[in-house]
Coordinates of C-alpha atoms in Angstrom, one line a residue:
M1 CA -43.1 -132.9 33.8
T2 CA -40.9 -133.4 30.8
K3 CA -40.1 -136.9 29.6
L4 CA -36.5 -138.1 30.2
T5 CA -34.4 -139.8 27.5
P6 CA -33.0 -143.2 28.3
E7 CA -29.6 -141.6 28.9
E8 CA -31.1 -139.1 31.3
K9 CA -32.9 -141.9 33.1
D10 CA -29.6 -143.8 33.5
I11 CA -27.9 -140.8 34.9
L12 CA -30.7 -140.1 37.3
E13 CA -30.8 -143.7 38.5
S14 CA -27.0 -143.8 39.0
Y15 CA -27.2 -140.6 41.0
N16 CA -30.1 -141.9 43.2
N17 CA -28.1 -145.0 43.8
D18 CA -25.2 -143.0 45.2
E19 CA -22.9 -144.1 42.4
W20 CA -21.4 -140.6 41.9
V21 CA -18.2 -139.7 43.8
S22 CA -16.7 -136.3 44.1
V23 CA -13.2 -136.0 42.6
A24 CA -12.5 -132.5 43.8
T25 CA -9.3 -132.1 45.7
P26 CA -9.0 -129.7 48.7
A27 CA -7.0 -127.3 46.5
R28 CA -9.6 -127.3 43.8
M29 CA -12.4 -126.7 46.3
A30 CA -10.5 -123.8 47.8
E31 CA -10.0 -122.4 44.3
L32 CA -13.7 -122.7 43.5
K33 CA -14.7 -121.1 46.8
S34 CA -12.4 -118.2 46.0
Y35 CA -14.1 -117.7 42.6
A36 CA -17.6 -117.8 44.2
K37 CA -16.6 -115.3 46.9
E38 CA -15.2 -112.9 44.3
T39 CA -18.3 -113.3 42.1
L40 CA -20.7 -112.5 44.9
T41 CA -18.6 -109.6 46.3
Q42 CA -20.3 -106.2 45.7
D43 CA -17.5 -103.9 44.7
K44 CA -19.4 -101.1 43.0
K45 CA -22.7 -99.4 43.3
I46 CA -24.6 -97.9 40.4
T47 CA -27.9 -96.0 40.0
L48 CA -30.0 -96.8 37.0
L49 CA -33.0 -94.8 36.0
L50 CA -35.4 -96.3 33.5
S51 CA -38.4 -94.9 31.8
S52 CA -41.6 -96.8 32.5
L53 CA -41.8 -97.4 28.7
D54 CA -38.5 -99.3 28.9
L55 CA -39.9 -101.7 31.6

């Protein structure tokens, strides 16, 4: 496991102590969900043939 810097340890400790609060508004959450849905939507199919030498 990698060693954490003092700053990283402070961040981890504050997270584990539930000191982090979400600041996302419902409108922002809807916007992000829309982006995620569009990113994961399969809109085109392609066929790609590769030589075994290219793998």
